[in-house]
PDB file of C-alpha atoms in Angstrom:
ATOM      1  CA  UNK A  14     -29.011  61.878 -25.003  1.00 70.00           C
ATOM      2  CA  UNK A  15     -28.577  59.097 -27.452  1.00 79.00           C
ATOM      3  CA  UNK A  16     -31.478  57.442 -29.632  1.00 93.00           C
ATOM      4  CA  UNK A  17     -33.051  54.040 -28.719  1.00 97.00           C
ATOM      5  CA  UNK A  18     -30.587  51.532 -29.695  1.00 98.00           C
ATOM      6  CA  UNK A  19     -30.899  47.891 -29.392  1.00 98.00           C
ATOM      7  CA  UNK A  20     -26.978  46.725 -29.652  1.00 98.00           C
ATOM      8  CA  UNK A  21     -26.574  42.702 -30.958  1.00 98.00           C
ATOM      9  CA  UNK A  22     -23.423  40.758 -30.426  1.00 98.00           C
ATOM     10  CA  UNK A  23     -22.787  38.135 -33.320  1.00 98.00           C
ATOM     11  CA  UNK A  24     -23.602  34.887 -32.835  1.00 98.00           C
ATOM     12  CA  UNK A  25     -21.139  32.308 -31.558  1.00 98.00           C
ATOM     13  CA  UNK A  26     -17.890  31.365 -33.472  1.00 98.00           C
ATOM     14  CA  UNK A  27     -15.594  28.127 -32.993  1.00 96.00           C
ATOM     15  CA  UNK A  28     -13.270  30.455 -31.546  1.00 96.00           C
ATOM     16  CA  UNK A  29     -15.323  31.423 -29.205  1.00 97.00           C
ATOM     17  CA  UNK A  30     -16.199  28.001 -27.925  1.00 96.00           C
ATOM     18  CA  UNK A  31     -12.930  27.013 -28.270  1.00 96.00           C
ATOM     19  CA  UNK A  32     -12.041  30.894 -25.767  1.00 95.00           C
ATOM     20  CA  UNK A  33      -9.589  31.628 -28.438  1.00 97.00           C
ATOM     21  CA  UNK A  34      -8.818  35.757 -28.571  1.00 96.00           C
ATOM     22  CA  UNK A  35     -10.485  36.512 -31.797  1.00 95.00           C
ATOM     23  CA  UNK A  36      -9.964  39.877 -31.939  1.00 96.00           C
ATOM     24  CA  UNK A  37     -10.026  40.705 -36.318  1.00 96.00           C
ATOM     25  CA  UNK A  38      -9.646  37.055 -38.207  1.00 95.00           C
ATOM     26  CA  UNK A  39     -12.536  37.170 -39.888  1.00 95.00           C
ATOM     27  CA  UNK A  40     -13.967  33.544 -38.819  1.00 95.00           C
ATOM     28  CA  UNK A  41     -17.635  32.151 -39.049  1.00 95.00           C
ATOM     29  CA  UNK A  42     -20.587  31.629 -36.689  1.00 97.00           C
ATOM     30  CA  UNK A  43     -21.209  27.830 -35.542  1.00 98.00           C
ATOM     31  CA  UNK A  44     -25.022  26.030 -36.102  1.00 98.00           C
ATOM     32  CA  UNK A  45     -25.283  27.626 -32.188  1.00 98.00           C
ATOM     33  CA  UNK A  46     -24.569  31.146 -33.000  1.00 98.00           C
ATOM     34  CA  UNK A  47     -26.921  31.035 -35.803  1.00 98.00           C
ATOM     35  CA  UNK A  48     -29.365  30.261 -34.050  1.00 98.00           C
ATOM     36  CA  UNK A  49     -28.436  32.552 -31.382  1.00 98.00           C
ATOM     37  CA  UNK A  50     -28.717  35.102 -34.271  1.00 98.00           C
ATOM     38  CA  UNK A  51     -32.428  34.067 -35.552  1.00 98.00           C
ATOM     39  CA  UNK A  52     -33.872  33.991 -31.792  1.00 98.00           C
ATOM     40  CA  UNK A  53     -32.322  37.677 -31.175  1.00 98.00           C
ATOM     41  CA  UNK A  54     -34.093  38.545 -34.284  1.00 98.00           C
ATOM     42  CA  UNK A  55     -37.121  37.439 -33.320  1.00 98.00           C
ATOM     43  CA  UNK A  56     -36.802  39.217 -29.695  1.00 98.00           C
ATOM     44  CA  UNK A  57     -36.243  42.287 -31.986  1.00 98.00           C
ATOM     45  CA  UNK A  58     -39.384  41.833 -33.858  1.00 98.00           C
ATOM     46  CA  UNK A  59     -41.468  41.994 -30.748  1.00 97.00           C
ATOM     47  CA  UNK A  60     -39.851  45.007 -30.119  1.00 97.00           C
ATOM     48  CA  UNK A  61     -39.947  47.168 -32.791  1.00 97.00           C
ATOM     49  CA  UNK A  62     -43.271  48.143 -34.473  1.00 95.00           C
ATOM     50  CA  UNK A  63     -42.240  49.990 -36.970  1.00 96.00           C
ATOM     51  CA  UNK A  64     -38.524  48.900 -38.647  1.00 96.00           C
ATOM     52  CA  UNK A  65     -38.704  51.936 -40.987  1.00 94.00           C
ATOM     53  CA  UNK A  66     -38.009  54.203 -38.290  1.00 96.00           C
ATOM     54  CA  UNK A  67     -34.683  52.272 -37.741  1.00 97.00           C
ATOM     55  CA  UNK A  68     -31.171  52.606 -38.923  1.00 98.00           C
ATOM     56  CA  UNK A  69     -29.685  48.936 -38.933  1.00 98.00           C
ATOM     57  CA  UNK A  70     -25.345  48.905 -39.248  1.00 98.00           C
ATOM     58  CA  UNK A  71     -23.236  46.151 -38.410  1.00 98.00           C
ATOM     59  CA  UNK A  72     -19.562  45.765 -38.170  1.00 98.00           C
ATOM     60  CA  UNK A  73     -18.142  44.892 -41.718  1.00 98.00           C
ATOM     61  CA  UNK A  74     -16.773  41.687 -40.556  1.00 98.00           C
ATOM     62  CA  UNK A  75     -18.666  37.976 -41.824  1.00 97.00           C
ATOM     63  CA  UNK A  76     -19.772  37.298 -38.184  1.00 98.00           C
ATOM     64  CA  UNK A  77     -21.394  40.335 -37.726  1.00 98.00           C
ATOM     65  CA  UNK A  78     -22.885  40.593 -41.160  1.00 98.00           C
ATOM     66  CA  UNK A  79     -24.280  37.285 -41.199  1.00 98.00           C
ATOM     67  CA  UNK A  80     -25.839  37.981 -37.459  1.00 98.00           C
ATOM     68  CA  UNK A  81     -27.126  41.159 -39.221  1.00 98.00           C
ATOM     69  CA  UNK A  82     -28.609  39.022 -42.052  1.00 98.00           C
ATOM     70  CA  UNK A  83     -30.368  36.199 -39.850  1.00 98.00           C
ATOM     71  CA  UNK A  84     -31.740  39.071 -38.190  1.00 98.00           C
ATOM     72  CA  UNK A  85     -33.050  41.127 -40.625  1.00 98.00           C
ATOM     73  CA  UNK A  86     -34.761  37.776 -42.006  1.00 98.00           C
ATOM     74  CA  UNK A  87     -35.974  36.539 -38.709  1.00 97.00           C
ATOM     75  CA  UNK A  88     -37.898  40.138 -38.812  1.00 97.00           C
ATOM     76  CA  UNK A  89     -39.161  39.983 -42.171  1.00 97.00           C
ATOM     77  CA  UNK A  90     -36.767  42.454 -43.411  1.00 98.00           C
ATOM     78  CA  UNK A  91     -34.790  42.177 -46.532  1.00 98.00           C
ATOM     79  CA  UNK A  92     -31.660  40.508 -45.282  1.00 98.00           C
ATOM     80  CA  UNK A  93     -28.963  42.686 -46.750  1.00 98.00           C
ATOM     81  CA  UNK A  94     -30.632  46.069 -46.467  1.00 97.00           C
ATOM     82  CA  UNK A  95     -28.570  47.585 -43.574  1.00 98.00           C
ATOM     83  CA  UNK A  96     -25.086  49.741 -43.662  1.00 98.00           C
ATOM     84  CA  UNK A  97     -21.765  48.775 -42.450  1.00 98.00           C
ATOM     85  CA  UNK A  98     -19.180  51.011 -40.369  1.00 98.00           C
ATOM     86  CA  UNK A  99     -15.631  49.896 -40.135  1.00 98.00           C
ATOM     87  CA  UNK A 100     -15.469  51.199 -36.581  1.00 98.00           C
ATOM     88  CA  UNK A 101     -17.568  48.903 -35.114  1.00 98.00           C
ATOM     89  CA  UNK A 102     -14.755  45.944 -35.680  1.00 98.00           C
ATOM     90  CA  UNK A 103     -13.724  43.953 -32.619  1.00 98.00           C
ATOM     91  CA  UNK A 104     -10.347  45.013 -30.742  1.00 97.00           C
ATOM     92  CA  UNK A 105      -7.642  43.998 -32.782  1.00 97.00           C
ATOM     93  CA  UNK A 106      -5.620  41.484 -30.273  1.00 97.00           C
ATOM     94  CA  UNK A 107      -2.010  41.706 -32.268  1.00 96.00           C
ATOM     95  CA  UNK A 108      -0.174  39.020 -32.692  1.00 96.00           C
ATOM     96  CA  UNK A 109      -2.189  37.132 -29.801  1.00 96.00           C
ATOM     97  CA  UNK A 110      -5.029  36.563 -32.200  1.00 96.00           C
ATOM     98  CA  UNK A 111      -6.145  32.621 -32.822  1.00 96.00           C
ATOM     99  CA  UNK A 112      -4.460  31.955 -29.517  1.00 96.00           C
ATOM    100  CA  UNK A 113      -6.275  30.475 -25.971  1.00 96.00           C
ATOM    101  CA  UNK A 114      -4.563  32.274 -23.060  1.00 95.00           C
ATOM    102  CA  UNK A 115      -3.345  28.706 -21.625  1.00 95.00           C
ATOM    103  CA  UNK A 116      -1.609  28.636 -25.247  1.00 96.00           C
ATOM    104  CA  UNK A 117       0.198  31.665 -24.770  1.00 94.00           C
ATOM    105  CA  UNK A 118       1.020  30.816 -21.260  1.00 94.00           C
ATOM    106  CA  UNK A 119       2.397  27.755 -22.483  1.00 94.00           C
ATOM    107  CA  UNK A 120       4.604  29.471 -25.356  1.00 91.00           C
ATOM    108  CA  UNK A 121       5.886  32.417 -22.681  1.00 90.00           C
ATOM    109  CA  UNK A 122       5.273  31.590 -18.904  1.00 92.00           C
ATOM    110  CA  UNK A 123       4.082  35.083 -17.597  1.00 91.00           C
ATOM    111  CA  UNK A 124       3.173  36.651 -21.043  1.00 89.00           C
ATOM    112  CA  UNK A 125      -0.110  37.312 -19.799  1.00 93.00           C
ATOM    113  CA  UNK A 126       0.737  38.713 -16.554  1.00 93.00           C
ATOM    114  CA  UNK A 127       0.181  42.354 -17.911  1.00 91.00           C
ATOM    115  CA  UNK A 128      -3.567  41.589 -19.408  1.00 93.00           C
ATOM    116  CA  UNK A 129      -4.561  40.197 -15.964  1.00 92.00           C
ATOM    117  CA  UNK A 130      -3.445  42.763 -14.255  1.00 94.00           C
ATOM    118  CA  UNK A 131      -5.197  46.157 -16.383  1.00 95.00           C
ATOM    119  CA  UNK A 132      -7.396  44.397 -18.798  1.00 96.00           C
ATOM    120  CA  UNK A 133      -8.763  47.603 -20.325  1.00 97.00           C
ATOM    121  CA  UNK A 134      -5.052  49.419 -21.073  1.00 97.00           C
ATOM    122  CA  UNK A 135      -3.178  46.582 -22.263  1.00 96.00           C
ATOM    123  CA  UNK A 136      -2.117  46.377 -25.883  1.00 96.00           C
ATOM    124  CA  UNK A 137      -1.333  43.020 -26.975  1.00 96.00           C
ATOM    125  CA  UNK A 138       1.822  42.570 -28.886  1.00 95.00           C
ATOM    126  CA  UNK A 139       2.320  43.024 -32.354  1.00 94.00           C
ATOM    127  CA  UNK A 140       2.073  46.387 -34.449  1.00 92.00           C
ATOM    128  CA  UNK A 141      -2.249  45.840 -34.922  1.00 95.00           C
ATOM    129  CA  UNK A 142      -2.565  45.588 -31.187  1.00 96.00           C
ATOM    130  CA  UNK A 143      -5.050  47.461 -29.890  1.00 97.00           C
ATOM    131  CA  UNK A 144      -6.504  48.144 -25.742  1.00 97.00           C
ATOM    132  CA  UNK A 145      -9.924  48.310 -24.981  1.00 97.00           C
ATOM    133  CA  UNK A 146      -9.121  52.148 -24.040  1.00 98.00           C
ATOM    134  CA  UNK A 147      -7.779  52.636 -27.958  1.00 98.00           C
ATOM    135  CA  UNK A 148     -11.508  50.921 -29.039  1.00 98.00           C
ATOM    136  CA  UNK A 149     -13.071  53.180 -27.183  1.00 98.00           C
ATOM    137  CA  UNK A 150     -11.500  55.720 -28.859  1.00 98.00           C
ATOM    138  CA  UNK A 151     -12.602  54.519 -32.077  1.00 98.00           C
ATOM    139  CA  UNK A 152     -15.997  54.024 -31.436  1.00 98.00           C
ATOM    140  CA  UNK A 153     -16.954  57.247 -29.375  1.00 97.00           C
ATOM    141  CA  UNK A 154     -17.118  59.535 -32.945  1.00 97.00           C
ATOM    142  CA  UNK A 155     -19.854  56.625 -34.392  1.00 97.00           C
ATOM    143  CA  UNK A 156     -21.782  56.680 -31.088  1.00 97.00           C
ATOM    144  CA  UNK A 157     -21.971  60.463 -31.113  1.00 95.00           C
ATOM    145  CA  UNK A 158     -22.964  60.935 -34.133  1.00 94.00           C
ATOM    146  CA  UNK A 159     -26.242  58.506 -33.663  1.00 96.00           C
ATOM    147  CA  UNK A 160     -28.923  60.460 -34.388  1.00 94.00           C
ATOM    148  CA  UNK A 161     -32.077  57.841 -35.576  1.00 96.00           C
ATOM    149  CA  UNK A 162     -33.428  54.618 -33.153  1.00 98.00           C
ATOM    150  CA  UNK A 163     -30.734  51.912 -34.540  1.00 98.00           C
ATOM    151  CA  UNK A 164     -30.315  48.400 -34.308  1.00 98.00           C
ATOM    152  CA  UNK A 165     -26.234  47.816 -33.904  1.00 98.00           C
ATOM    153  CA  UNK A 166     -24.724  44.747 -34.292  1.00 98.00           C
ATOM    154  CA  UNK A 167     -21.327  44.014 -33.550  1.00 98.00           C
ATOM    155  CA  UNK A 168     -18.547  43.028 -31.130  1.00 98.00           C
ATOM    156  CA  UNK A 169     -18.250  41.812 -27.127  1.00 98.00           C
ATOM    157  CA  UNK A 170     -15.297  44.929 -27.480  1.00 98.00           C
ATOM    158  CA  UNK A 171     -17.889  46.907 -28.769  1.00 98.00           C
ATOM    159  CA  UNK A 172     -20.385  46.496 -26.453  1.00 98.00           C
ATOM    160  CA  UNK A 173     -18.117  46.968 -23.598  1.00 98.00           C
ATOM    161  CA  UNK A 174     -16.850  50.413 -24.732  1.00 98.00           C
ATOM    162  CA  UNK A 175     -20.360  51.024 -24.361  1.00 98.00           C
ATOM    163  CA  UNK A 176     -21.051  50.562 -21.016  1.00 97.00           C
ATOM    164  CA  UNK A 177     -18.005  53.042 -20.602  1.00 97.00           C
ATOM    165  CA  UNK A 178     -19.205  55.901 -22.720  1.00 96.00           C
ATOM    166  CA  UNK A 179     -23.081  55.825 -21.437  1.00 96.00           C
ATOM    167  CA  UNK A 180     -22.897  54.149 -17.885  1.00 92.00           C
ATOM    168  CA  UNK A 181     -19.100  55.968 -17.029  1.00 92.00           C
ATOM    169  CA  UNK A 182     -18.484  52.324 -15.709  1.00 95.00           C
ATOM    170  CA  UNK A 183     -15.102  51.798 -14.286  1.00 96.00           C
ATOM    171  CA  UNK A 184     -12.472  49.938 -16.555  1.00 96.00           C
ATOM    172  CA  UNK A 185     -11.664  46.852 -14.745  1.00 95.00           C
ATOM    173  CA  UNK A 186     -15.496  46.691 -14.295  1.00 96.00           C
ATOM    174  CA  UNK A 187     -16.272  47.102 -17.977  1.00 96.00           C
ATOM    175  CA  UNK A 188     -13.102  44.445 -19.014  1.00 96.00           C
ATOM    176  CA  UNK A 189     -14.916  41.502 -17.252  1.00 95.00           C
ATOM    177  CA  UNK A 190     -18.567  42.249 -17.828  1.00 95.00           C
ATOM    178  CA  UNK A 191     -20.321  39.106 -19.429  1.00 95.00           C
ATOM    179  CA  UNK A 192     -21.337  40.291 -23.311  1.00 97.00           C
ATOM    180  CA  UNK A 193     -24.443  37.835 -24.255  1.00 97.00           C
ATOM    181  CA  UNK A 194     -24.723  36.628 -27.361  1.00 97.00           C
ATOM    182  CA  UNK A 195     -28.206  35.096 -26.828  1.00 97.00           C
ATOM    183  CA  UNK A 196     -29.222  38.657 -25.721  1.00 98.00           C
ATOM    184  CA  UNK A 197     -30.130  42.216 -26.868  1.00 98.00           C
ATOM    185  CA  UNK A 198     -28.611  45.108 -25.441  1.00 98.00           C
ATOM    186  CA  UNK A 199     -31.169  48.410 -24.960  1.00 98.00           C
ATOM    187  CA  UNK A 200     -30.047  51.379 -24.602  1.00 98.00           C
ATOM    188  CA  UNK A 201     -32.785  53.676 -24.049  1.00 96.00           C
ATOM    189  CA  UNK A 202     -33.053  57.069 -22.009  1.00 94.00           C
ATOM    190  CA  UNK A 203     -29.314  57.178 -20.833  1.00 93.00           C
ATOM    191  CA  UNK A 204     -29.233  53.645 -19.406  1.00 96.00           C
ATOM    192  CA  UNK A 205     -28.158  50.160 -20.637  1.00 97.00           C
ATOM    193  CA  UNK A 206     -30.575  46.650 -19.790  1.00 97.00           C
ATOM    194  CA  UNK A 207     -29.984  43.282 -21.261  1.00 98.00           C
ATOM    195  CA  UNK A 208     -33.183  41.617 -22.541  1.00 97.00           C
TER     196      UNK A 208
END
């Protein structure tokens, strides 16, 4: 059985608002997602009494770091006293990435087919592109070896590969969940709740 581990998706982008696949560009958080960031941190204050105990890692990208760094501040912490793991980057969408699905409809009628259809095994073009399933793969080694109550922040991907490995949720289930970025994740005694 896994730690206590409160999991933290970054903090709005552009992309996202604009639903572009974001996959690895490294982009920034708008004014929304920092603020996003600042109120998760102070939902994790409230939670945790004693910070020490924790482990804080973040994926290595700017989104996440700064998320991690709002955070961190919002709980009195020093901001940029937490580890990074490059596992914990977001899917890498191939040669999709920067692209709205309507754009890539419009470029290729039908080029999206595929995705629709098995969300979870499909590998977007291009040599980077990676399925959820391949994540998964990537992840599972840095969620095995948790050993200390952590404080994660990192990718919607992520997240969702985590409701596979703890919950055993089914694929297509896991590809469409909604991943908060106003919320924390818990995952405490075997089971998963949004706060």
């Amino acid at each position: 059985m896994s730690p206590l581990v409160y999991f933290v998706r970054h903090g709005e982008t552009g992309w996202n608002a604009e639903r572009r696949l974001q996959g690895q560009a490294d982009t920034d958080m708008t004014e929304r997602g920092r603020a996003q960031a600042d109120r998760n941190g102070r939902r994790l204050a409230e939670l945790i009494e004693r910070p020490a105990d924790f482990d804080f890692i973040a994926s290595p990208m700017r989104r996440t770091r700064e998320t991690m760094e709002r955070i961190r501040a919002a709980m009195g912490l020093e901001p940029k006293a937490y580890s990074t793991d490059a596992r914990l980057v977001e899917v890498h969408f191939g040669d999709w990435q920067g692209y709205t699905l309507a754009e890539l409809e419009a470029r290729q009628m039908g080029s999206t087919a595929a995705r629709s259809r098995d969300k979870w095994a499909f590998v977007p073009p291009g040599a980077a592109g990676e399925s959820y399933q391949m994540l998964l793969e990537r992840v599972r080694p840095w969620f095995e070896t948790l050993e200390r109550p952590t404080v994660c922040v990192t990718h919607g991907g992520v997240i969702r590969t985590v409701f596979r490995l703890v919950d055993d949720m089914p694929p297509r289930e896991a590809a469409a969940l909604e991943i908060w970025q106003n919320r924390v994740l818990r995952l405490e005694g075997g089971k998963l709740t949004w706060l």
